Short mmCIF file of C-alpha atoms and ligand atoms in Angstrom, two decimals:
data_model
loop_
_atom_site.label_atom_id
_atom_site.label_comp_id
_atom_site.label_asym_id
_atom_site.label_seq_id
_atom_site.Cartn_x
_atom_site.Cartn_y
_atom_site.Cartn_z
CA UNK A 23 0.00 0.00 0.00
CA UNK A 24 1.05 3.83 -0.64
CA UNK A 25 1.02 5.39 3.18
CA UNK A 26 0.21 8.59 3.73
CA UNK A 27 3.16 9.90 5.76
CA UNK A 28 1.64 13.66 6.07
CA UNK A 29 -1.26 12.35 6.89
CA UNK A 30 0.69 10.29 9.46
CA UNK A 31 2.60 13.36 10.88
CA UNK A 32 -0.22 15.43 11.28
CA UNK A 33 -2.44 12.83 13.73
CA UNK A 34 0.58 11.51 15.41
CA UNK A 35 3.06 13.94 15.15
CA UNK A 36 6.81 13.73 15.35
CA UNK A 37 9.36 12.06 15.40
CA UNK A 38 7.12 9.05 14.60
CA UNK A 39 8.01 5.13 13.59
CA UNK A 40 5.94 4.09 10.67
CA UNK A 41 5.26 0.32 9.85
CA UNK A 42 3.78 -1.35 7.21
CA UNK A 43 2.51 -4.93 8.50
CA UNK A 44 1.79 -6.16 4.73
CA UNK A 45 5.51 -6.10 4.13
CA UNK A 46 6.71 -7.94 7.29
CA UNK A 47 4.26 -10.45 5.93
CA UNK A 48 5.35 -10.50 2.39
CA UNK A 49 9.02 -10.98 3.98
CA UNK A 50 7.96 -13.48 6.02
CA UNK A 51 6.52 -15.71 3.12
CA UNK A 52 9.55 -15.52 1.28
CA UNK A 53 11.75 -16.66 3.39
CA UNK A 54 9.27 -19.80 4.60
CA UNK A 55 8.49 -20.34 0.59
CA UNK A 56 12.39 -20.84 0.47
CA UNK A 57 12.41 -23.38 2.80
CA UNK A 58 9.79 -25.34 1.56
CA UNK A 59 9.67 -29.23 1.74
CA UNK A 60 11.93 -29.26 4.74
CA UNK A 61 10.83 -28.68 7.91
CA UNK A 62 11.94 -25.07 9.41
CA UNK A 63 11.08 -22.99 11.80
CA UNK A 64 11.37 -18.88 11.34
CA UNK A 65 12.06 -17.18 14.98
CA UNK A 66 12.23 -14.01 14.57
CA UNK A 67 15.23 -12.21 16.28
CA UNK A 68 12.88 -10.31 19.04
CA UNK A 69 15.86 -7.40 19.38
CA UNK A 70 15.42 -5.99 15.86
CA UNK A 71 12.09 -4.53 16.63
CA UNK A 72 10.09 -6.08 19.57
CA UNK A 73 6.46 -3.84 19.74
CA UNK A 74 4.06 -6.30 21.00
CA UNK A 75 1.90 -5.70 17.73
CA UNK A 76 5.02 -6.21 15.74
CA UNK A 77 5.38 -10.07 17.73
CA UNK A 78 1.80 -10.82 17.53
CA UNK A 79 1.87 -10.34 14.02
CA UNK A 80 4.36 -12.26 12.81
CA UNK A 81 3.54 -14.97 15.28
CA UNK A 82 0.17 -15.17 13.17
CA UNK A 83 2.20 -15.71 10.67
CA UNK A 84 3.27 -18.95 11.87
CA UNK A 85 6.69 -17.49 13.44
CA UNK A 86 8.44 -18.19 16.61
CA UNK A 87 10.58 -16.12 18.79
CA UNK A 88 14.75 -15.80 19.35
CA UNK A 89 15.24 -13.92 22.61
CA UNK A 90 18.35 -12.71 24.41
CA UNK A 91 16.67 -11.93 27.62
CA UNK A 92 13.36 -12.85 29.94
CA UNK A 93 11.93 -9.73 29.53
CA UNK A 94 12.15 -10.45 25.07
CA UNK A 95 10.76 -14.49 26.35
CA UNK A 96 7.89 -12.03 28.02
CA UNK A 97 7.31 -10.05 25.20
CA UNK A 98 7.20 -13.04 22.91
CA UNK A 99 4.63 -14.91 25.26
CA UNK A 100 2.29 -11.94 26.15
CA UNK A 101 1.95 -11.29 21.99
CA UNK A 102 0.47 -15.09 21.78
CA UNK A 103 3.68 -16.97 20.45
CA UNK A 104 3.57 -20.40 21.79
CA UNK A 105 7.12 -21.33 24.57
CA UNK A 106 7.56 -24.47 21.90
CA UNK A 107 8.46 -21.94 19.29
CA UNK A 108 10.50 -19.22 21.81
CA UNK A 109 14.40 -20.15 22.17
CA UNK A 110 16.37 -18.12 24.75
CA UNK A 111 19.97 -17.08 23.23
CA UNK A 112 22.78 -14.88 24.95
CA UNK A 113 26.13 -14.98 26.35
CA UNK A 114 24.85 -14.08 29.83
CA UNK A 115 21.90 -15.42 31.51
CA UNK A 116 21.06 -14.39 35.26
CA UNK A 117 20.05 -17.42 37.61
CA UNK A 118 16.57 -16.04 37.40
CA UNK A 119 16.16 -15.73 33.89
CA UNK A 120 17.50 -19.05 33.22
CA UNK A 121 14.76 -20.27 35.91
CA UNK A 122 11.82 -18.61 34.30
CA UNK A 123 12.96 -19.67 30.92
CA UNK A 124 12.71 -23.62 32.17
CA UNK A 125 9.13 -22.89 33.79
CA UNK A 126 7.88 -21.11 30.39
CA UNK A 127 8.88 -24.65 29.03
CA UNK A 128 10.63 -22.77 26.12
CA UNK A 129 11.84 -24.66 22.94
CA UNK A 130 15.53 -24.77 24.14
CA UNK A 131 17.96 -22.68 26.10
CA UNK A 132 21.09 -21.39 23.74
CA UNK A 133 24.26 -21.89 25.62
CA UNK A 134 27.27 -19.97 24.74
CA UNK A 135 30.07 -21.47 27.65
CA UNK A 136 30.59 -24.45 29.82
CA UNK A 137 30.13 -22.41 32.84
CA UNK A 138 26.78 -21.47 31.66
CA UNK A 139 26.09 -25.29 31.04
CA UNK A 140 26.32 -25.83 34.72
CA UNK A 141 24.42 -22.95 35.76
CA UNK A 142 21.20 -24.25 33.65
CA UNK A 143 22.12 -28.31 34.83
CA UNK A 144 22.30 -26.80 38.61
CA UNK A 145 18.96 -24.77 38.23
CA UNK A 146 17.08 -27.36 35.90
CA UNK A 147 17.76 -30.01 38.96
CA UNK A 148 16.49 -27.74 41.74
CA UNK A 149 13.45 -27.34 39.36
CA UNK A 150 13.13 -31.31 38.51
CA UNK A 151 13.08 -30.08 34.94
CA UNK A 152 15.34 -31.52 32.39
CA UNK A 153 16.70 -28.08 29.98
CA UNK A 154 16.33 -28.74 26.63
CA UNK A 155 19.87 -26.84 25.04
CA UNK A 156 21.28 -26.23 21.90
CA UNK A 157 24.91 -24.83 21.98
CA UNK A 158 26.01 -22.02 19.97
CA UNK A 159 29.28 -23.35 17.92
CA UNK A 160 31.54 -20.53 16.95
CA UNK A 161 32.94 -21.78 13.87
CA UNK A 162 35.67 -19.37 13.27
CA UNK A 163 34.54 -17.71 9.82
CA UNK A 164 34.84 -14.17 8.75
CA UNK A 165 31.45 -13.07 8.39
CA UNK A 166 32.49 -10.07 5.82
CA UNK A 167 30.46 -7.07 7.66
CA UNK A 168 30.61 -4.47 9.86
CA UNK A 169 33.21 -5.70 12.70
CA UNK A 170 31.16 -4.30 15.34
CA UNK A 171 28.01 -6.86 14.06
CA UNK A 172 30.52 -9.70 13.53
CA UNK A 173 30.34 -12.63 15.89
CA UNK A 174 31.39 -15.79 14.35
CA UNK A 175 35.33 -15.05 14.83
CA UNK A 176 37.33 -16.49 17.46
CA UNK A 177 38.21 -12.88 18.61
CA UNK A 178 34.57 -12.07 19.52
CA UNK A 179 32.70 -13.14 22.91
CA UNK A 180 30.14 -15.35 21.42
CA UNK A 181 29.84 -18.83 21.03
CA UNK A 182 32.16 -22.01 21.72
CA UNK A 183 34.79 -23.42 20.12
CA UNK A 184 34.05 -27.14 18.05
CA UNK A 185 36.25 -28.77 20.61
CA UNK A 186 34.52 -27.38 23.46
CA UNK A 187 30.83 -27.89 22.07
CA UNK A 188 32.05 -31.34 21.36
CA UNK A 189 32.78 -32.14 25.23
CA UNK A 190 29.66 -30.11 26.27
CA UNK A 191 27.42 -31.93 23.87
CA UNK A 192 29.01 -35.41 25.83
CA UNK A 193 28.33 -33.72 29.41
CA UNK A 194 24.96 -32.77 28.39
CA UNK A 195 23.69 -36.43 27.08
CA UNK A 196 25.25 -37.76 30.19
CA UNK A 197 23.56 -35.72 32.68
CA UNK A 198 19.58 -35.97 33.74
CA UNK A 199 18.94 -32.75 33.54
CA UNK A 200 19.83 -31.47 30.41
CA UNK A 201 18.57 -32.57 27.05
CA UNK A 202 21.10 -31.53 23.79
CA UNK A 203 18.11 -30.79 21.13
CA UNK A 204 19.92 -28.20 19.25
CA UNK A 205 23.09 -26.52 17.44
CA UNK A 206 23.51 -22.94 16.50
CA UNK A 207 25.54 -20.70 14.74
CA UNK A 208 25.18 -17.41 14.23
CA UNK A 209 28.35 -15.47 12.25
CA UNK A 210 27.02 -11.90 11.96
CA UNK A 211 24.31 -9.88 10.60
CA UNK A 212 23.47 -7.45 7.41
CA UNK A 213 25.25 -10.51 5.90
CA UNK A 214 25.50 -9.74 2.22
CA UNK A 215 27.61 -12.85 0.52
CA UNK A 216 27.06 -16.20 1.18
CA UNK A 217 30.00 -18.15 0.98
CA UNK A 218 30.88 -17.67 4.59
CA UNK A 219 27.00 -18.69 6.17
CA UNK A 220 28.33 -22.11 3.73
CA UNK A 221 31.34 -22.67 4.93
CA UNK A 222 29.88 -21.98 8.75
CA UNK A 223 26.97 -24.71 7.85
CA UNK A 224 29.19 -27.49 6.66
CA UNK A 225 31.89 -27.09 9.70
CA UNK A 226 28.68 -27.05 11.85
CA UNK A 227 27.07 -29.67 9.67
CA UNK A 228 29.66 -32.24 10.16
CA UNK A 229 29.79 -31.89 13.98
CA UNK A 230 26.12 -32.96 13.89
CA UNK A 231 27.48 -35.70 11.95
CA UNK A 232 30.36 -36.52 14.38
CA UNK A 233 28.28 -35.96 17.09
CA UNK A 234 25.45 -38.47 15.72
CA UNK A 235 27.75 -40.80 15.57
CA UNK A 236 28.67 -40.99 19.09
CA UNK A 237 25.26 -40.87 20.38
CA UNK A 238 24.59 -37.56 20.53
CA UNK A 239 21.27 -37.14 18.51
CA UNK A 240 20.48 -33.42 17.07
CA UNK A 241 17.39 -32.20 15.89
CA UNK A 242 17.51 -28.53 15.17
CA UNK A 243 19.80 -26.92 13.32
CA UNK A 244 19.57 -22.92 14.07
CA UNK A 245 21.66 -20.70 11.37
CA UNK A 246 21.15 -18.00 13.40
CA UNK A 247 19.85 -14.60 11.72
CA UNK A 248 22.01 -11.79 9.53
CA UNK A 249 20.56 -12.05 6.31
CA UNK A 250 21.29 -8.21 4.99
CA UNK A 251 19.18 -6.24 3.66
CA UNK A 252 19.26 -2.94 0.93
CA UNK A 253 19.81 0.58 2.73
CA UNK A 254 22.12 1.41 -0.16
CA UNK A 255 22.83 -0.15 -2.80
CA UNK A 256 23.56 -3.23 -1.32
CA UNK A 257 23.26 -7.15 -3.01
CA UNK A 258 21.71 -9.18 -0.82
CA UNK A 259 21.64 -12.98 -0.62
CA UNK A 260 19.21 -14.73 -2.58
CA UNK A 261 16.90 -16.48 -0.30
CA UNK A 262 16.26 -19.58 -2.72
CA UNK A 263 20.25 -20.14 -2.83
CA UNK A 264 20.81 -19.46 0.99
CA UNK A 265 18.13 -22.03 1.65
CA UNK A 266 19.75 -24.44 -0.98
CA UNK A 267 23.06 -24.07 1.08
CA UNK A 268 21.73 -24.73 4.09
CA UNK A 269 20.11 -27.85 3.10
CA UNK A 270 22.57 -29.31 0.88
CA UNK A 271 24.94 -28.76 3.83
CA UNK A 272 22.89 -31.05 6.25
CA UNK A 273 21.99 -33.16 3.38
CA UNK A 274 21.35 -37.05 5.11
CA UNK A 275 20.11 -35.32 8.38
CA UNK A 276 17.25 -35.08 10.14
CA UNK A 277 17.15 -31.99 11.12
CA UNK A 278 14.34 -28.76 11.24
CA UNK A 279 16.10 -25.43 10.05
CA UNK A 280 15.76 -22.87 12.85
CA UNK A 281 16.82 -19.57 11.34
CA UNK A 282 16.68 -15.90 13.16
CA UNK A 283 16.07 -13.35 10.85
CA UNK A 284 15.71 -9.74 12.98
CA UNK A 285 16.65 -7.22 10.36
CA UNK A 286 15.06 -9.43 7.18
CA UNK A 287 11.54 -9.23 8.08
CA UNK A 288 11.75 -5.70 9.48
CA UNK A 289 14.23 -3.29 8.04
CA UNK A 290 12.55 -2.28 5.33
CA UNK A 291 8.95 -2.41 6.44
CA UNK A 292 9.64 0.60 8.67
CA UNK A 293 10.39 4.24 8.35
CA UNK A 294 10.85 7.35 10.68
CA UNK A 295 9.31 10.42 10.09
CA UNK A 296 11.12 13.53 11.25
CA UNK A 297 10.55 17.66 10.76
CA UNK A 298 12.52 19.90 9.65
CA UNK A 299 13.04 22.48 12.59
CA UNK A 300 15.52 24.64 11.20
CA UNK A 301 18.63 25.64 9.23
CA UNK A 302 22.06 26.87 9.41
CA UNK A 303 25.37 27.24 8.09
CA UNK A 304 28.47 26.82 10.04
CA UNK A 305 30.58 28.50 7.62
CA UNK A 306 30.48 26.60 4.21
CA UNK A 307 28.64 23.82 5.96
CA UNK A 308 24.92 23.43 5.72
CA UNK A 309 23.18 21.71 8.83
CA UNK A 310 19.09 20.86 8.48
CA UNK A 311 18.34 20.61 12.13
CA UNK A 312 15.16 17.99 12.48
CA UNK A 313 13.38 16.69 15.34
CA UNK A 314 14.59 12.70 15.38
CA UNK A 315 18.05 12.49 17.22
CA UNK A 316 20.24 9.59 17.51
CA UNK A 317 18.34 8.78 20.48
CA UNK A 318 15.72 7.72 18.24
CA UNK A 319 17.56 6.18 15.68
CA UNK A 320 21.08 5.26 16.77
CA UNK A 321 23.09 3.24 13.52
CA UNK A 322 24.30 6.02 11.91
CA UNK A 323 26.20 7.41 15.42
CA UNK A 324 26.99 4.48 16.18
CA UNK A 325 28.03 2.67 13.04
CA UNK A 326 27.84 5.32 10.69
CA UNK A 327 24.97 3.30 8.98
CA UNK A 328 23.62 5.04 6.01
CA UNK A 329 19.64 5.47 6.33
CA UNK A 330 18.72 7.18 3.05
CA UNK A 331 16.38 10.14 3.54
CA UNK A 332 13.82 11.83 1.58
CA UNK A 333 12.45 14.55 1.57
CA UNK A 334 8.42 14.81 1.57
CA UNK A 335 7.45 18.34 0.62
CA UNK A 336 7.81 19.98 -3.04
CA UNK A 337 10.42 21.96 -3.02
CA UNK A 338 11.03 22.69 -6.97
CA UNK A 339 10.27 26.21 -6.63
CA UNK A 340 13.16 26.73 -3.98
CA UNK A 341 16.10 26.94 -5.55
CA UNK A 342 19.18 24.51 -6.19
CA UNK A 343 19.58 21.21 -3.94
CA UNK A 344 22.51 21.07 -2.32
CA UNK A 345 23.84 18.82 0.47
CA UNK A 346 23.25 19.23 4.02
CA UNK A 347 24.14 17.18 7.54
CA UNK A 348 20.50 16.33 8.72
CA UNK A 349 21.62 16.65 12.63
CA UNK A 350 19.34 15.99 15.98
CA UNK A 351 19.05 18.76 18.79
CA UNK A 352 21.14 16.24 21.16
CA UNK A 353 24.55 17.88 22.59
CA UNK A 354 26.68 15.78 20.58
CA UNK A 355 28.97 16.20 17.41
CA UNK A 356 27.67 12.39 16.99
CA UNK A 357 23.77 13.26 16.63
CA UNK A 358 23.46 13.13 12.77
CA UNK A 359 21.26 10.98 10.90
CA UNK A 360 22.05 11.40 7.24
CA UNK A 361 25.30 13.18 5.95
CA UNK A 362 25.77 15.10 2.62
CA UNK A 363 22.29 14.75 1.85
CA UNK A 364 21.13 16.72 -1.33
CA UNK A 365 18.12 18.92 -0.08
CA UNK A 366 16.72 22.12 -1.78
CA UNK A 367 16.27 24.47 0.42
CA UNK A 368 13.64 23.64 3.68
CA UNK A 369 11.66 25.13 5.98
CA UNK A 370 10.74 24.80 8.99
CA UNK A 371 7.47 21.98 9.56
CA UNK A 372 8.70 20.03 5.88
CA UNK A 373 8.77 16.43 6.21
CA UNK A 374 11.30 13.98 5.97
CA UNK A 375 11.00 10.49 5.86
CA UNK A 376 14.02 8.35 6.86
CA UNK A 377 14.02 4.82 5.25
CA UNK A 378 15.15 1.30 6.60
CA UNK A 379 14.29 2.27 10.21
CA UNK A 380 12.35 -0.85 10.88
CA UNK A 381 15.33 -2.94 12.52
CA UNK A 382 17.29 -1.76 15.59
CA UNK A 383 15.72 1.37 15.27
CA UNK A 384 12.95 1.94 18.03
CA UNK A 385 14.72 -1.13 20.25
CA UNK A 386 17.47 0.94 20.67
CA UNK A 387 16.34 4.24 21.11
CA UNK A 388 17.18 5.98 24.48
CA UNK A 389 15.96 8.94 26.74
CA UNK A 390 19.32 11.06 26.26
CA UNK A 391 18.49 14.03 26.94
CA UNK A 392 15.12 13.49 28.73
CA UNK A 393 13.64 13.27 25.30
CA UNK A 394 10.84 10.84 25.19
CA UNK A 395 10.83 7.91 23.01
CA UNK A 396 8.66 8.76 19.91
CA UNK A 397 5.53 6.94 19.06
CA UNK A 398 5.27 3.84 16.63
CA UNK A 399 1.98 3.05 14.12
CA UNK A 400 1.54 0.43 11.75
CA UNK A 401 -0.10 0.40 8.30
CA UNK A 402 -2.00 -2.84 7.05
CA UNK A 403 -4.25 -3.70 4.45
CA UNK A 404 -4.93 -0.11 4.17
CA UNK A 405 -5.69 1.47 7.27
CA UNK A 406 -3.24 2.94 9.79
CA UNK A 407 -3.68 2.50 13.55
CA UNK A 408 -1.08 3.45 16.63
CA UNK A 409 0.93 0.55 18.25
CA UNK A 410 2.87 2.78 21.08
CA UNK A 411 1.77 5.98 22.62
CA UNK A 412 4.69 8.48 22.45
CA UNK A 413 6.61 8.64 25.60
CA UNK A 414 5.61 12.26 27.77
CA UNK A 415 7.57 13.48 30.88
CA UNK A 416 5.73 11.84 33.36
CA UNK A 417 6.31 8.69 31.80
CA UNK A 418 10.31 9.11 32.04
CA UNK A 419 10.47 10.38 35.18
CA UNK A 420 7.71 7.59 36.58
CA UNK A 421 10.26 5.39 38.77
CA UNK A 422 12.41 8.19 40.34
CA UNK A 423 10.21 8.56 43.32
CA UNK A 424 12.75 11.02 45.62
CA UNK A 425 12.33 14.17 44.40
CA UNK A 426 8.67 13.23 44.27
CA UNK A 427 8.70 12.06 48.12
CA UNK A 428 10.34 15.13 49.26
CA UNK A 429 7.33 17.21 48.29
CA UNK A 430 5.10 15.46 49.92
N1 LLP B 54 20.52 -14.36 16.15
C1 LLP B 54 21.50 -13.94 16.96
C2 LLP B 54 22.17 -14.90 17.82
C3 LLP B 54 21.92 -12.59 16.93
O1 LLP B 54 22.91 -12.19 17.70
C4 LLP B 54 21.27 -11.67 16.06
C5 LLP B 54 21.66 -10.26 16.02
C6 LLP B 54 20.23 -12.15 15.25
C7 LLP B 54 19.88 -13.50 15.31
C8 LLP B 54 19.49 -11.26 14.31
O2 LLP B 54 20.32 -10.73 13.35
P1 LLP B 54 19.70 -10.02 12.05
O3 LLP B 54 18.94 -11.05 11.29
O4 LLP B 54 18.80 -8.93 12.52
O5 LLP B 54 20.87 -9.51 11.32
N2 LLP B 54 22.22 -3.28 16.26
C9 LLP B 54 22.88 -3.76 15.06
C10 LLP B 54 22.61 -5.24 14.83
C11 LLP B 54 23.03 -6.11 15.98
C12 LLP B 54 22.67 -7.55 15.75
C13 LLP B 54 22.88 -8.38 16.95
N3 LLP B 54 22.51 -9.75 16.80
C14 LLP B 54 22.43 -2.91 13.88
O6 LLP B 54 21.66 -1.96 14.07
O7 LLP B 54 22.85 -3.15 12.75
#
């Protein structure tokens, strides 16, 4: 559908996040078409958006949930997606979250050390629950992207090394209360070439195989998420090829494909809608001062991620385009959102609509600056309706109760 982002602005305001549901879907169905006649399971990386309406939807769809934390497992469970689709990932689990996790009855706990290992065997025993566990294999590829959204290197925190999953997988059919169901991997994300998600299946692949042999019977095989998406001019993997990889890599096995796609389903489905406040010129430089900040929409501060940016008003009559910093008002040299853009001229109240803001946008927005988080709304089959209210003052300052007290 065409949205109406004026429209939008006006009866909203902004900064605002704009979805469009009818694309997560049409994202979703692609990817599931690709893996069709094997069985798979699409859990959607909860961290690349996670708006209740967002999680209900796609769990309609048919998807499950890939958590890093108890209050994502919450999220997943109060939008209606059922604990035998959920899977709880992360390198650091608290004794608590592990313990709600095994009461939820979740698909499998993700383990990423031997230490961790213990702490679920300890807890599952106190509970008289046996864990079902997968154990996320670091196999030691170069992922080819950003190095700050690698993770399949030996240099970064996550994951275990084969020798290590291989003595874990041993502990774990020997003990009573755990239950070795699974195998992940997960090299990176806004993956763009395939060769390395291959050559991280078949290493991965053949420990299933070694580990079969021995005993040790898999049944899911989770390639984690990072399929990349366009912000630029990007070329992306094609879906029916990554699928093909993936299966001819496990071919002989029986195994259900659990992949995590976050940014896939959602990068693209989303925008964020900003207004021009002002302009100036710092000497030769032009700045277009709008009212999203990196608070709202972090990448580009934080990994100079290009968002591209266009603008919504008519502005032929103006004069020549030329390019401008689009900055936030936030007291840092960091708060830009789109550099050397080509603008004409702009006044204050245009519109300007930054795209690709669907993943890691919202979930990582912040209060800097005791600005509230802006609202979201989603667009489907036509109609637009709001999913989250924006944030006001009261509701930042809700749970510091002292100055409050002292009036009293
Ligand atoms: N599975 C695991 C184990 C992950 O660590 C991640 C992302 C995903 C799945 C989903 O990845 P995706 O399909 O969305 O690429 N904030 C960064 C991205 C950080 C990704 C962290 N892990 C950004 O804005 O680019």
């Amino acid at each position: 559908m065409s949205i109406d982002f004026t429209a939008l602005a006006q009866k909203y305001g902004t900064p605002l996040y704009v979805y469009d549901f009818d694309v997560i879907s049409e994202n979703y169905r692609k990817l599931k078409e690709a893996f069709a006649g094997h069985k798979s399971l699409i859990a959607y990386a909860v961290k690349a958006n996670s708006n209740l309406s967002v999680l209900k939807h796609l769990g309609e769809l048919g998807a499950g949930a890939d958590c890093v934390s108890i209050g994502e497992v919450r999220r997943a469970r109060t939008a209606g997606i059922a604990p035998y689709r959920i899977i709880f990932s992360g390198v650091g689990k608290r004794d608590e979250e592990i313990e709600q996790a095994l009461r939820e009855e979740i698909l499998m706990l993700n383990l990423e050390s031997e230490a961790e290992m213990e702490r679920v065997e300890a807890i599952a025993k106190t509970l008289g629950k046996e864990a079902r566990i997968s154990i996320r294999v670091n196999p030691d590829v170069d992922p080819k992207t950003h190095p700050y959204i690698s993770t399949g290197l030996h240099e970064n925190k996550f994951g275990v090394a084969i020798e290590t999953a291989k003595r874990m997988y041993i502990r774990a059919k020997n003990s009573d209360w755990l239950d070795p169901v699974g195998i992940h991997f997960h090299i990176g994300s806004q993956l763009t070439e395939l060769e390395p998600i291959r050559e991280a299946a078949q290493i991965v692949a053949d420990l299933v195989r070694s580990l079969a042999a021995i005993g040790v019977e898999i049944r899911f095989f989770d390639v984690g998420g990072g399929l990349g998406v366009v912000y630029d001019e990007e070329t992306t993997i094609d879906l029916a090829q990554y699928a093909e990889t993936i299966t001819t890599a496990i071919r002989g096995l029986d195994l259900t494909i659990v992949c995590e796609p976050g940014r896939y389903l959602v990068a693209n489905a989303g925008w964020l809608l900003t207004r021009v406040l002002y302009e100036k010129r710092n000497g030769d430089k032009r700045f277009v001062i709008v009212d999203a900040a990196m608070n709202d929409l972090l990448r580009p501060s934080l990994y100079k991620a290009y968002h591209r940016i266009e603008p919504l008003f008519d502005g032929s009559d103006r004069g020549e385009a030329s390019p401008a910093d689009i900055v936030g008002p936030i007291c840092e040299s960091g708060d830009w959102l789109g550099k050397e853009v080509a603008l004409p001229p702009t006044r204050s109240g245009d519109l300007l609509l930054i795209h690709s803001a669907g993943a890691y946008g919202f979930t990582m927005a912040s209060n800097y600056n005791t600005r509230g988080r802006a609202a979201e709304v989603t667009c489907e089959g036509g109609a637009c309706r709001l999913i989250r209210k924006r944030e006001s003052f009261e509701d930042q300052i809700r749970l510091e109760t002292e100055p409050l007290e002292e009036k009293q």
